[in-house]
């Protein structure tokens, strides 16, 4: 067979008996580790998928775990096992990328009203750009960043990412001398740093830690770093913004980036680039320039249109033009990936059903999460009048429950499989947002707000590690950058786009409510009269209900995912019984 990542074709006489033996072996493996030994053809379908006998996952409890690796051959060796003294520094230096990435995201979330006062911003549309521009860059430039790591070494790109992150954090701090537009542009350029860091950190985990519990724990630690980083970023940014001067939160981050870059240089092992797999005369992998140009440009234009619409509304012709141009470029991008390149940024043809289900759940769930986080801070700071420090303290339980949920992912996936974990995560997304959508202004923090803050980390820290585990094990070692890029792109880009659409809904609903109250022009943020607070609450709730709809869609997709995997299990059991 000439297809990549496929096992040799079996003769017609031995196919059935070999499949039966394979199922029995996989069932035994699933009882000990719940990990299929050759599930790579499920998450990442090979070119001859229909005839590839390795496409049968394990049965029993975990047919949809999909955490196996391609067969152990000379061209695809298993990473050597490491002891805990080697693994702890490695896990720390890779997980800190996720920690500081989400810390930087919350730099403009918790002190949002401090920044609004400094830049004299009087509308939510411009405020949302402070966070949306960062997420847009992270979600967009992650795609080529993972590919660059696969080609030139993940450690090299990882170190470059820290340097870029540090430089633009310094420049963003000096944006205090300019206006809010320049500040948003600096935030967008700052986001390219995490775009280089996150997929290559995930790829390093996938390439270095052996398949099984060690890799699963590595991804769980990476997921747990998210809420810890978000909480730390919110708390320290609020402290510096209110007690010192807000630019210091960017300058302190820059110093941390330089320190981590030095540690990463010393801790991370030198990489041995994987040999080209396939025929002897196969060409080495190349960079997909046309895919990068069309994909990045299309994603940026679409995101810009969605996040600019809350400012000028859809009546502005250039917003529709940006959206149309972005959609055209994305169509060209998919054409390029399918027909015009041998080394695509996204292996569209090879994405199996399980991968598509998981990524779609990520999009719907994390779009609702971005709305939840942004409007929760606005609700607490503007409608309830809390300071940035108090709001950060009230959201700090995210760190505790987030870590607990992240490490429970290992057990849940081994016990139930990815599809059930995704359904639990989507349910947490919906319940967490639903609590805020029905929350009144004058209510104790310990009721709906506290419960929502406790529940939402379950959504984040179950879905993200589960998707990373699935794609990391579905793709071979030399494509771990692509695996990491796909998940991180979906997470960050959906956050940014979700904020844009929610901002548009907020603007239209608030404007309609203001007209009914006799207010013609949009009320400024500095006006905190009870009448305007009631109008703003209407807009916030409309955005929350939109997030509820997003997460409910994710629940429906996860339900179908469960149905597909259960049907597969039953088919395998029937085949095994007949044999």
PDB file of N, CA and C in Angstrom, residues 113 375-387 440-443 525 527-530 532-538 540:
ATOM      1  N   UNK A 113     -12.053  48.651  32.823  1.00  0.00           N
ATOM      2  CA  UNK A 113     -12.576  49.992  33.056  1.00  0.00           C
ATOM      3  C   UNK A 113     -11.449  50.989  33.332  1.00  0.00           C
ATOM      4  N   UNK A 375     -18.084  39.501  29.417  1.00  0.00           N
ATOM      5  CA  UNK A 375     -19.262  40.158  29.983  1.00  0.00           C
ATOM      6  C   UNK A 375     -19.406  39.911  31.480  1.00  0.00           C
ATOM      7  N   UNK A 376     -18.807  38.857  32.006  1.00  0.00           N
ATOM      8  CA  UNK A 376     -18.802  38.671  33.460  1.00  0.00           C
ATOM      9  C   UNK A 376     -18.033  39.798  34.135  1.00  0.00           C
ATOM     10  N   UNK A 377     -16.867  40.138  33.604  1.00  0.00           N
ATOM     11  CA  UNK A 377     -16.084  41.232  34.188  1.00  0.00           C
ATOM     12  C   UNK A 377     -16.811  42.564  34.036  1.00  0.00           C
ATOM     13  N   UNK A 378     -17.423  42.797  32.876  1.00  0.00           N
ATOM     14  CA  UNK A 378     -18.188  44.030  32.710  1.00  0.00           C
ATOM     15  C   UNK A 378     -19.362  44.080  33.676  1.00  0.00           C
ATOM     16  N   UNK A 379     -20.040  42.973  33.856  1.00  0.00           N
ATOM     17  CA  UNK A 379     -21.188  42.910  34.761  1.00  0.00           C
ATOM     18  C   UNK A 379     -20.760  43.253  36.185  1.00  0.00           C
ATOM     19  N   UNK A 380     -19.686  42.636  36.645  1.00  0.00           N
ATOM     20  CA  UNK A 380     -19.253  42.852  38.025  1.00  0.00           C
ATOM     21  C   UNK A 380     -18.670  44.240  38.234  1.00  0.00           C
ATOM     22  N   UNK A 381     -17.923  44.746  37.257  1.00  0.00           N
ATOM     23  CA  UNK A 381     -17.250  46.028  37.446  1.00  0.00           C
ATOM     24  C   UNK A 381     -18.155  47.217  37.163  1.00  0.00           C
ATOM     25  N   UNK A 382     -18.987  47.121  36.123  1.00  0.00           N
ATOM     26  CA  UNK A 382     -19.791  48.285  35.772  1.00  0.00           C
ATOM     27  C   UNK A 382     -21.185  48.247  36.379  1.00  0.00           C
ATOM     28  N   UNK A 383     -21.863  47.121  36.273  1.00  0.00           N
ATOM     29  CA  UNK A 383     -23.226  47.067  36.793  1.00  0.00           C
ATOM     30  C   UNK A 383     -23.254  46.941  38.309  1.00  0.00           C
ATOM     31  N   UNK A 384     -22.320  46.217  38.882  1.00  0.00           N
ATOM     32  CA  UNK A 384     -22.277  46.080  40.341  1.00  0.00           C
ATOM     33  C   UNK A 384     -21.284  47.029  40.994  1.00  0.00           C
ATOM     34  N   UNK A 385     -20.477  47.706  40.197  1.00  0.00           N
ATOM     35  CA  UNK A 385     -19.592  48.729  40.731  1.00  0.00           C
ATOM     36  C   UNK A 385     -18.380  48.211  41.471  1.00  0.00           C
ATOM     37  N   UNK A 386     -17.953  46.985  41.223  1.00  0.00           N
ATOM     38  CA  UNK A 386     -16.786  46.439  41.905  1.00  0.00           C
ATOM     39  C   UNK A 386     -15.503  46.977  41.277  1.00  0.00           C
ATOM     40  N   UNK A 387     -14.457  47.010  42.089  1.00  0.00           N
ATOM     41  CA  UNK A 387     -13.148  47.390  41.565  1.00  0.00           C
ATOM     42  C   UNK A 387     -12.553  46.219  40.796  1.00  0.00           C
ATOM     43  N   UNK A 440     -29.686  38.587  38.322  1.00  0.00           N
ATOM     44  CA  UNK A 440     -30.019  40.007  38.517  1.00  0.00           C
ATOM     45  C   UNK A 440     -28.808  40.800  39.001  1.00  0.00           C
ATOM     46  N   UNK A 441     -28.912  42.121  38.890  1.00  0.00           N
ATOM     47  CA  UNK A 441     -27.792  42.966  39.321  1.00  0.00           C
ATOM     48  C   UNK A 441     -27.588  42.867  40.823  1.00  0.00           C
ATOM     49  N   UNK A 442     -28.647  43.050  41.566  1.00  0.00           N
ATOM     50  CA  UNK A 442     -28.547  43.111  43.026  1.00  0.00           C
ATOM     51  C   UNK A 442     -28.805  41.724  43.607  1.00  0.00           C
ATOM     52  N   UNK A 443     -27.782  40.919  43.594  1.00  0.00           N
ATOM     53  CA  UNK A 443     -27.844  39.564  44.137  1.00  0.00           C
ATOM     54  C   UNK A 443     -26.511  39.245  44.784  1.00  0.00           C
ATOM     55  N   UNK A 525     -20.051  55.296  28.537  1.00  0.00           N
ATOM     56  CA  UNK A 525     -19.773  54.384  29.639  1.00  0.00           C
ATOM     57  C   UNK A 525     -19.643  55.104  30.968  1.00  0.00           C
ATOM     58  N   UNK A 527     -21.518  57.361  32.116  1.00  0.00           N
ATOM     59  CA  UNK A 527     -22.837  57.622  32.694  1.00  0.00           C
ATOM     60  C   UNK A 527     -23.326  56.359  33.390  1.00  0.00           C
ATOM     61  N   UNK A 528     -23.449  56.413  34.711  1.00  0.00           N
ATOM     62  CA  UNK A 528     -23.830  55.242  35.492  1.00  0.00           C
ATOM     63  C   UNK A 528     -25.152  55.445  36.215  1.00  0.00           C
ATOM     64  N   UNK A 529     -26.078  56.135  35.583  1.00  0.00           N
ATOM     65  CA  UNK A 529     -27.401  56.338  36.175  1.00  0.00           C
ATOM     66  C   UNK A 529     -28.157  55.015  36.223  1.00  0.00           C
ATOM     67  N   UNK A 530     -29.083  54.852  37.183  1.00  0.00           N
ATOM     68  CA  UNK A 530     -29.843  53.589  37.287  1.00  0.00           C
ATOM     69  C   UNK A 530     -30.593  53.234  36.006  1.00  0.00           C
ATOM     70  N   UNK A 532     -29.724  53.883  32.876  1.00  0.00           N
ATOM     71  CA  UNK A 532     -28.789  53.337  31.892  1.00  0.00           C
ATOM     72  C   UNK A 532     -28.260  51.965  32.319  1.00  0.00           C
ATOM     73  N   UNK A 533     -28.117  51.761  33.623  1.00  0.00           N
ATOM     74  CA  UNK A 533     -27.685  50.446  34.092  1.00  0.00           C
ATOM     75  C   UNK A 533     -28.713  49.378  33.709  1.00  0.00           C
ATOM     76  N   UNK A 534     -29.982  49.716  33.819  1.00  0.00           N
ATOM     77  CA  UNK A 534     -31.033  48.766  33.437  1.00  0.00           C
ATOM     78  C   UNK A 534     -30.996  48.479  31.937  1.00  0.00           C
ATOM     79  N   UNK A 535     -30.706  49.515  31.146  1.00  0.00           N
ATOM     80  CA  UNK A 535     -30.612  49.320  29.692  1.00  0.00           C
ATOM     81  C   UNK A 535     -29.406  48.452  29.347  1.00  0.00           C
ATOM     82  N   UNK A 536     -28.280  48.697  30.007  1.00  0.00           N
ATOM     83  CA  UNK A 536     -27.087  47.888  29.749  1.00  0.00           C
ATOM     84  C   UNK A 536     -27.316  46.428  30.136  1.00  0.00           C
ATOM     85  N   UNK A 537     -28.060  46.208  31.204  1.00  0.00           N
ATOM     86  CA  UNK A 537     -28.354  44.841  31.621  1.00  0.00           C
ATOM     87  C   UNK A 537     -29.094  44.081  30.522  1.00  0.00           C
ATOM     88  N   UNK A 538     -29.987  44.769  29.820  1.00  0.00           N
ATOM     89  CA  UNK A 538     -30.723  44.134  28.719  1.00  0.00           C
ATOM     90  C   UNK A 538     -29.754  43.680  27.624  1.00  0.00           C
ATOM     91  N   UNK A 540     -26.480  43.076  27.975  1.00  0.00           N
ATOM     92  CA  UNK A 540     -25.628  42.007  28.492  1.00  0.00           C
ATOM     93  C   UNK A 540     -26.349  40.666  28.437  1.00  0.00           C
TER      94      UNK A 540
END
